[in-house]
PDB file of C-alpha atoms in Angstrom:
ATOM      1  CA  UNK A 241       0.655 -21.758  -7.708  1.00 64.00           C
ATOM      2  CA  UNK A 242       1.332 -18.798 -10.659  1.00 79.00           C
ATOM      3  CA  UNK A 243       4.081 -21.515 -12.226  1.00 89.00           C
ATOM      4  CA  UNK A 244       1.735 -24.270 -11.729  1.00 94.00           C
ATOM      5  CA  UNK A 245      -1.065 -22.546 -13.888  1.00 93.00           C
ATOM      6  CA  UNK A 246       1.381 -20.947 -16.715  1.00 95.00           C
ATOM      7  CA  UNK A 247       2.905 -24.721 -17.122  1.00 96.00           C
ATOM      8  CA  UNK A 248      -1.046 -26.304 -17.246  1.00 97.00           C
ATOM      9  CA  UNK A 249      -1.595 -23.724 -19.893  1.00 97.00           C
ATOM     10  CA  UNK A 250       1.360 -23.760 -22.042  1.00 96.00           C
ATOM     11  CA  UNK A 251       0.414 -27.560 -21.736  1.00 97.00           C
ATOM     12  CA  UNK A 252      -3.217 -26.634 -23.076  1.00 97.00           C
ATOM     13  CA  UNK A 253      -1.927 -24.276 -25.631  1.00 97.00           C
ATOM     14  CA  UNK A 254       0.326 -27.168 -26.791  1.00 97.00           C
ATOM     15  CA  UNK A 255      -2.684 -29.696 -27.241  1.00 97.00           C
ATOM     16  CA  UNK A 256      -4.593 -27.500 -28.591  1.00 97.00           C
ATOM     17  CA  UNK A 257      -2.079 -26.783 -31.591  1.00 97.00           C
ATOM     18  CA  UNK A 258      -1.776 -30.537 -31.831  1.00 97.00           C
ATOM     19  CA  UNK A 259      -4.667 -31.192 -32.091  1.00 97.00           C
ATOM     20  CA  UNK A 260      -5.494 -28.791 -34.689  1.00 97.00           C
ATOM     21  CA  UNK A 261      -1.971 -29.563 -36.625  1.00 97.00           C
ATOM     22  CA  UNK A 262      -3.119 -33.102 -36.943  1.00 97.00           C
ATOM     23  CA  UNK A 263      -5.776 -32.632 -39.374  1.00 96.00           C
ATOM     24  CA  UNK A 264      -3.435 -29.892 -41.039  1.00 96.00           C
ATOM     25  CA  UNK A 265      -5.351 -26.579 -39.284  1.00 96.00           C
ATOM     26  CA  UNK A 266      -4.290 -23.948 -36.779  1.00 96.00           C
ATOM     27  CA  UNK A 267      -6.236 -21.322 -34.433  1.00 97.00           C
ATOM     28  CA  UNK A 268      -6.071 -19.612 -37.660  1.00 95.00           C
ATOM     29  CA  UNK A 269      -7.601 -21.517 -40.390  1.00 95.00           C
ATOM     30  CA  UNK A 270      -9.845 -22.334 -37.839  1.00 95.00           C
ATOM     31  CA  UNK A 271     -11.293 -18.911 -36.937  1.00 96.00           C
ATOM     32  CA  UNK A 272     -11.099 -17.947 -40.863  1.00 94.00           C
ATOM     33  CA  UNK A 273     -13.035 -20.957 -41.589  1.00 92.00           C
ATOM     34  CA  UNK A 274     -16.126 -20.427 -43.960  1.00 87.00           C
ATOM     35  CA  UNK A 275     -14.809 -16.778 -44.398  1.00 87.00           C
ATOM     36  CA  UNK A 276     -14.909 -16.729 -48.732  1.00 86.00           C
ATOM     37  CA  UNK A 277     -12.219 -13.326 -48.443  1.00 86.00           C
ATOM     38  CA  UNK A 278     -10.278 -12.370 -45.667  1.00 87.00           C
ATOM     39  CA  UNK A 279     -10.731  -8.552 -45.852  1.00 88.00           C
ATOM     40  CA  UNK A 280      -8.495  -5.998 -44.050  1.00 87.00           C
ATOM     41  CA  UNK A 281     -10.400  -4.675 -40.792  1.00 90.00           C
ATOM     42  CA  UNK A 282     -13.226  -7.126 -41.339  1.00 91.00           C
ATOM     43  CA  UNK A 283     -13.879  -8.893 -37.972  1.00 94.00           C
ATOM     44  CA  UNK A 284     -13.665 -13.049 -38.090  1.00 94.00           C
ATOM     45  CA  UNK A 285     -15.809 -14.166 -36.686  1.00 94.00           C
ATOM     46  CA  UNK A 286     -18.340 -12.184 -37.984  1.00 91.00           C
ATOM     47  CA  UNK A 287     -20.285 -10.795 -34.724  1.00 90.00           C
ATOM     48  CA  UNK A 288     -17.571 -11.486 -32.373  1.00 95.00           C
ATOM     49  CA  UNK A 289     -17.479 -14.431 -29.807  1.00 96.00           C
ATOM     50  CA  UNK A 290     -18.581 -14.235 -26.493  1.00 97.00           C
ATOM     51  CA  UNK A 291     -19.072 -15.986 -23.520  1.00 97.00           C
ATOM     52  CA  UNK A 292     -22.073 -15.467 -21.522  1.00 96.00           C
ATOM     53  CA  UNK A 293     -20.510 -17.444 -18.351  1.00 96.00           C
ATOM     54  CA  UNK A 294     -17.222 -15.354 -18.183  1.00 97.00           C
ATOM     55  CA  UNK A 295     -18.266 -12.239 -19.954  1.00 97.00           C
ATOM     56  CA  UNK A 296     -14.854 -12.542 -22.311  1.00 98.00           C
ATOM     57  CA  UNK A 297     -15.003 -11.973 -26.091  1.00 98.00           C
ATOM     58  CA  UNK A 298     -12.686 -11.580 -28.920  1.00 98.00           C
ATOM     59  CA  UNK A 299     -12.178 -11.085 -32.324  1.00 97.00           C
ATOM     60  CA  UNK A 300      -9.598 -11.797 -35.030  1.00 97.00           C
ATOM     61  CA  UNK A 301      -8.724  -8.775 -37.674  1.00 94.00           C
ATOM     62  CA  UNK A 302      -5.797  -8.560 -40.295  1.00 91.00           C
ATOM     63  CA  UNK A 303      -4.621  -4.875 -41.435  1.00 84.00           C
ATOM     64  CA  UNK A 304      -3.763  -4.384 -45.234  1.00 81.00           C
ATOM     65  CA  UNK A 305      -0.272  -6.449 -46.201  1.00 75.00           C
ATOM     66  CA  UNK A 306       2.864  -4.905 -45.421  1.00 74.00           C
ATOM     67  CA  UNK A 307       6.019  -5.837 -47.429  1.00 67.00           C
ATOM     68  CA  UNK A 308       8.300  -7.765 -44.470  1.00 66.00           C
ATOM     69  CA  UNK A 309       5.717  -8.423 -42.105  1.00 81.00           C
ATOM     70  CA  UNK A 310       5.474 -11.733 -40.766  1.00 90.00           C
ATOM     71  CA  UNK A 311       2.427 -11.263 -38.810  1.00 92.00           C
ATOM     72  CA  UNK A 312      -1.188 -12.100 -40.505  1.00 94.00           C
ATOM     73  CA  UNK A 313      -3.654 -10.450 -38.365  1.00 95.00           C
ATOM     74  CA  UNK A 314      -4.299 -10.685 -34.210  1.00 96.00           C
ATOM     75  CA  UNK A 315      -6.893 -11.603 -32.061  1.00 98.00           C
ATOM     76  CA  UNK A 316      -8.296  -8.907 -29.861  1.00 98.00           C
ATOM     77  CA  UNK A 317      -9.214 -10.150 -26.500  1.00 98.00           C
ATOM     78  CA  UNK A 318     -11.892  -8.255 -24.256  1.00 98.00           C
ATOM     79  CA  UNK A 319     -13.694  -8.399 -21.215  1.00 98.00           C
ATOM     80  CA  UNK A 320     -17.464  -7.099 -20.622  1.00 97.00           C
ATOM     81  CA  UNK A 321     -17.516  -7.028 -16.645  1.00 95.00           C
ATOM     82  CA  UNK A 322     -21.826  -6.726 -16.503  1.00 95.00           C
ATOM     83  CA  UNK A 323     -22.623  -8.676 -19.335  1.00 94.00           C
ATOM     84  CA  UNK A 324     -22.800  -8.151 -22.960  1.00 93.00           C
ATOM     85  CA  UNK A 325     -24.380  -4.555 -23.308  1.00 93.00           C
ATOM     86  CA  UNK A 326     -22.121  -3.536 -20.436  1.00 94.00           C
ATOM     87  CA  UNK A 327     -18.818  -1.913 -20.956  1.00 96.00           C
ATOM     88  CA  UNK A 328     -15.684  -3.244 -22.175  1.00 97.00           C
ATOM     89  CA  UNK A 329     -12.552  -3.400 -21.911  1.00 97.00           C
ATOM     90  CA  UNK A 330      -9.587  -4.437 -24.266  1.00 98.00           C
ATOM     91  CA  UNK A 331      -7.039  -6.845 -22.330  1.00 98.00           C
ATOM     92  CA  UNK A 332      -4.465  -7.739 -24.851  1.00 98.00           C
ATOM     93  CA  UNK A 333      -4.155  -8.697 -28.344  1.00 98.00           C
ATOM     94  CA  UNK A 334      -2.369 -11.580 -30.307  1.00 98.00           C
ATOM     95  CA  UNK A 335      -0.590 -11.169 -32.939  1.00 96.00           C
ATOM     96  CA  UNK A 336       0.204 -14.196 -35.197  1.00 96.00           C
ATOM     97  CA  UNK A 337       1.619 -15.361 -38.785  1.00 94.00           C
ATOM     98  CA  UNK A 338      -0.567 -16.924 -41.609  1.00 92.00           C
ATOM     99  CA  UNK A 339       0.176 -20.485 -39.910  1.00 94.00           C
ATOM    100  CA  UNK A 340      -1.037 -19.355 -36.457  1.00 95.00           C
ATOM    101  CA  UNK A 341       2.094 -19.232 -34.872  1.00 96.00           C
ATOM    102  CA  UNK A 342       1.856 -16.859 -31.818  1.00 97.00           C
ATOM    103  CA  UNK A 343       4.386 -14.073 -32.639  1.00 96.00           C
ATOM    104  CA  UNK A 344       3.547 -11.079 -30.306  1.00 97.00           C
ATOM    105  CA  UNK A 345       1.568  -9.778 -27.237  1.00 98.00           C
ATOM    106  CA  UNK A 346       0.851  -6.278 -27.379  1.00 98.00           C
ATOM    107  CA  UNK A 347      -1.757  -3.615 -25.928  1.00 98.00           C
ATOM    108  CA  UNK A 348      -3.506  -0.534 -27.634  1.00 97.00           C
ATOM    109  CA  UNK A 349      -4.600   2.968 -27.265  1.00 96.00           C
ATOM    110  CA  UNK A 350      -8.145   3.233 -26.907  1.00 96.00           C
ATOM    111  CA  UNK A 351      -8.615   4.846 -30.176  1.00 96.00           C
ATOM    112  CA  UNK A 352      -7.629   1.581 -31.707  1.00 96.00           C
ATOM    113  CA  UNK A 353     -10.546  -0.342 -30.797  1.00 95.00           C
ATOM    114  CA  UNK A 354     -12.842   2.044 -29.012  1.00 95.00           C
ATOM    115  CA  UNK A 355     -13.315   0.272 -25.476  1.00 96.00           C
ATOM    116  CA  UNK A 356     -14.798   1.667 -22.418  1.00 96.00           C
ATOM    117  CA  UNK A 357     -11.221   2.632 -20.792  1.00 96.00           C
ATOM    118  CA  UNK A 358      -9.854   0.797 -17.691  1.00 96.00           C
ATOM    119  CA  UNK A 359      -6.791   1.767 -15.550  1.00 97.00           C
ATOM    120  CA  UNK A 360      -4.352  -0.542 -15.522  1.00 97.00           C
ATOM    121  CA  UNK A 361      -5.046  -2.234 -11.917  1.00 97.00           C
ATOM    122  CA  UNK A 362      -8.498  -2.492 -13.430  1.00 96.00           C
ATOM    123  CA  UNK A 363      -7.731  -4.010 -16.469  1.00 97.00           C
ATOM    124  CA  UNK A 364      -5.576  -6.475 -15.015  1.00 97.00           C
ATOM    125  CA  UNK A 365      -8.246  -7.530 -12.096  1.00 96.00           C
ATOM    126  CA  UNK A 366     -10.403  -8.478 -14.997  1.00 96.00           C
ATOM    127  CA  UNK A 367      -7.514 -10.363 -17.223  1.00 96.00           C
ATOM    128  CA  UNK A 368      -8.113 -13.400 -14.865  1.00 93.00           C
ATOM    129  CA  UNK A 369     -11.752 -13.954 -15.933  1.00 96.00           C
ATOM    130  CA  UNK A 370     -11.111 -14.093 -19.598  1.00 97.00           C
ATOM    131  CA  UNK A 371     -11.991 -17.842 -19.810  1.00 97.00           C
ATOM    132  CA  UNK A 372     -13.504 -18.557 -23.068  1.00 97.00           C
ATOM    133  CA  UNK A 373     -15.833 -22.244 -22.966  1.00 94.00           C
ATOM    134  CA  UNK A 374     -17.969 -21.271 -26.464  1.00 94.00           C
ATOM    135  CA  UNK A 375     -18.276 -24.349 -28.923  1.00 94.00           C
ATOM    136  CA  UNK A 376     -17.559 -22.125 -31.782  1.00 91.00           C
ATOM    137  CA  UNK A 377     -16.062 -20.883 -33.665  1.00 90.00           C
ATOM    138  CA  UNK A 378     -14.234 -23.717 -32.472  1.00 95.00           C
ATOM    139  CA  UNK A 379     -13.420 -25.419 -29.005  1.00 97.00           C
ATOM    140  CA  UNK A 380      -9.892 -25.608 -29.602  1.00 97.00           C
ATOM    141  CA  UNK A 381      -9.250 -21.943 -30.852  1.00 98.00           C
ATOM    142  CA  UNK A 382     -11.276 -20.830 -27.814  1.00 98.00           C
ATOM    143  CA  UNK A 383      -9.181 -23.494 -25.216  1.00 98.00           C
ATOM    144  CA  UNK A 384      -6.124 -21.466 -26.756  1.00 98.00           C
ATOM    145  CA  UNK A 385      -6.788 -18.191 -26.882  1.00 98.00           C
ATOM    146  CA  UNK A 386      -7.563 -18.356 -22.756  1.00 98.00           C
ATOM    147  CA  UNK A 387      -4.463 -20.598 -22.562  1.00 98.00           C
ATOM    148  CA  UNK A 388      -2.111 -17.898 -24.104  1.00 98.00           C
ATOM    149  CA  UNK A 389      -3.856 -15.179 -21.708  1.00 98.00           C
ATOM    150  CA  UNK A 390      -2.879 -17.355 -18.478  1.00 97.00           C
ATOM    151  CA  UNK A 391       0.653 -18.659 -19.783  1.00 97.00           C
ATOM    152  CA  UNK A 392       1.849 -14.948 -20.307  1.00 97.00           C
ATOM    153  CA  UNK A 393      -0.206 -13.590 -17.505  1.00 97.00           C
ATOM    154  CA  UNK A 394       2.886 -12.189 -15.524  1.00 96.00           C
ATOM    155  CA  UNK A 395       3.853 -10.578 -18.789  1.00 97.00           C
ATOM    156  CA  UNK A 396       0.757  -9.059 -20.226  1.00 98.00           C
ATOM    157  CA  UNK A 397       0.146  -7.230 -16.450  1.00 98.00           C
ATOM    158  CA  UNK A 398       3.588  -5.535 -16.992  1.00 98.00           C
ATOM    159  CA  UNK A 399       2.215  -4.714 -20.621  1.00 98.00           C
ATOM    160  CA  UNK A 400      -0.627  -3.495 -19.328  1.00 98.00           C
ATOM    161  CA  UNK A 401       0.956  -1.473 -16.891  1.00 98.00           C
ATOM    162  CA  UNK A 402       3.422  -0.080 -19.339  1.00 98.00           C
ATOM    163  CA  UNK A 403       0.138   1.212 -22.027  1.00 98.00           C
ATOM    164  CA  UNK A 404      -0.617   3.041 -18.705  1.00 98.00           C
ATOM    165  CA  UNK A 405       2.694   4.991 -18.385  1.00 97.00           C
ATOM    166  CA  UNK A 406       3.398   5.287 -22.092  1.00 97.00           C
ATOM    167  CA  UNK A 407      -0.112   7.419 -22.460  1.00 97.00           C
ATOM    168  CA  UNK A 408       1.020   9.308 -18.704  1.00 96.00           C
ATOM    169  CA  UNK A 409       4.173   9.984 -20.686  1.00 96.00           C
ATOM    170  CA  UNK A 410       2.838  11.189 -24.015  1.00 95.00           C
ATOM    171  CA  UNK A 411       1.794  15.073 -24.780  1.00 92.00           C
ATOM    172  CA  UNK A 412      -0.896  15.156 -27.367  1.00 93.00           C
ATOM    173  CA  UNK A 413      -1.188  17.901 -29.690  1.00 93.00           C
ATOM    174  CA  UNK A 414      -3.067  20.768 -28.853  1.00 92.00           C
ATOM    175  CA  UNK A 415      -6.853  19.610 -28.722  1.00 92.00           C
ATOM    176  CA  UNK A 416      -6.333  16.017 -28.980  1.00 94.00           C
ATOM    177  CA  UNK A 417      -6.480  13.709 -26.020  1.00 95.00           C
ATOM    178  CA  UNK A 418      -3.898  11.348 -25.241  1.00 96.00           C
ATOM    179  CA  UNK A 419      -6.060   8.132 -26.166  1.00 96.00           C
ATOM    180  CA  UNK A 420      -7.346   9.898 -28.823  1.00 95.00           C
ATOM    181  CA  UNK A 421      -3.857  10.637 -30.472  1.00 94.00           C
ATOM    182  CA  UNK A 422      -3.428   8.872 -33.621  1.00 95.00           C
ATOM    183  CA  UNK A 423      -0.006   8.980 -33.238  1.00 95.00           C
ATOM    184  CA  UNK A 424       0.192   6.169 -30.528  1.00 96.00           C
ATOM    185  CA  UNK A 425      -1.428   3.018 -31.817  1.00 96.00           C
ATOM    186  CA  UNK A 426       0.467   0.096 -29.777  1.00 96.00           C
ATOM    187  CA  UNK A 427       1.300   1.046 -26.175  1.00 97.00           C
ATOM    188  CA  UNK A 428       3.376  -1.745 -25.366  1.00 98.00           C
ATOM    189  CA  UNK A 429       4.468  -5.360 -27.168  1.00 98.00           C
ATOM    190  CA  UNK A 430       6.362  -8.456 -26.487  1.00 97.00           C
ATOM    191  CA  UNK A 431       7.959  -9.935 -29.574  1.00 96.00           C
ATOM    192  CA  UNK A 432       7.789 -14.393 -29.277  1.00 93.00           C
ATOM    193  CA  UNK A 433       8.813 -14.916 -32.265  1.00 69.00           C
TER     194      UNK A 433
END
């Protein structure tokens, strides 16, 4: 059944990039869309998206250029469990390159986006209801964001699990907790591309 669903959404991711390709856009140019200056940090869209049926929202954010990097920004992906003043928890995010080419998976210390932490078991139990249906900022970007989530499922619980025992691992200076620690920004990544 697991193979069944990756192969339905690499499928979906698939048609969703074709779709978008054939009127020369990507999940990037659409989420950016309208945006008159893409601004380091700034979050696109501006509010967030959410999804009142599934309780999943993300975001899309690009740091300041770096000479040699091939990635553009990511898309943070979240889940709010009791609704949208509930907590919430960071799943994964999505690294890709100024065409919207998916380049990396990677997780985050909680510093980095300032969720309401989640063990790993819990994290992962709610990575399965991340299902975005939200008309905007656009169907398709949506339809592929949740596609990615379910076609590297096996590999962003391992990730997940992983941000777990890196922090376990990690001693923090003096006074400093380990999701606090500046030092430790990405937990754990798989490189696509």
């Amino acid at each position: 059944m697991r193979d069944e669903a990756r192969d339905r959404a690499l499928a979906e991711k698939a048609f969703c990039e074709a779709v978008l390709a054939k009127g020369g856009l990507s999940v990037l140019s659409e989420t950016l869309r309208g945006a008159e200056t893409i601004d380091a940090w700034a979050h696109y869209p501006a509010g967030d998206v959410f999804d009142p049926a599934s309780n999943a929202q993300w975001y899309y954010h690009c740091h300041p250029a770096e000479d040699g990097s091939a990635e553009h920004g990511h898309f943070h992906c979240f889940q709010r469990p009791q609704g949208p003043s509930g907590p919430i928890h960071h799943l994964a995010a999505l690294g890709v390159d100024a065409t919207g080419r998916l380049l990396r998976i990677f997780t985050v210390n909680q510093w980095v986006v300032g969720d309401d932490w989640a063990d790993a078991e819990t994290t992962i139990a709610a990575l399965a209801r991340f299902d975005m249906q939200m008309p905007q900022p656009s169907y398709l970007v949506n339809r592929w964001l949740t596609a990615v989530l379910v076609a590297h499922e096996a590999e962003i619980v391992e990730l997940i699990r992983e941000r777990d025992r890196v922090l376990a691992a990690h001693t923090p200076p003096a006074g400093v907790s380990t999701r606090e620690d500046r030092a430790i920004e990405v937990t754990s990544e798989l490189r696509l591309a």
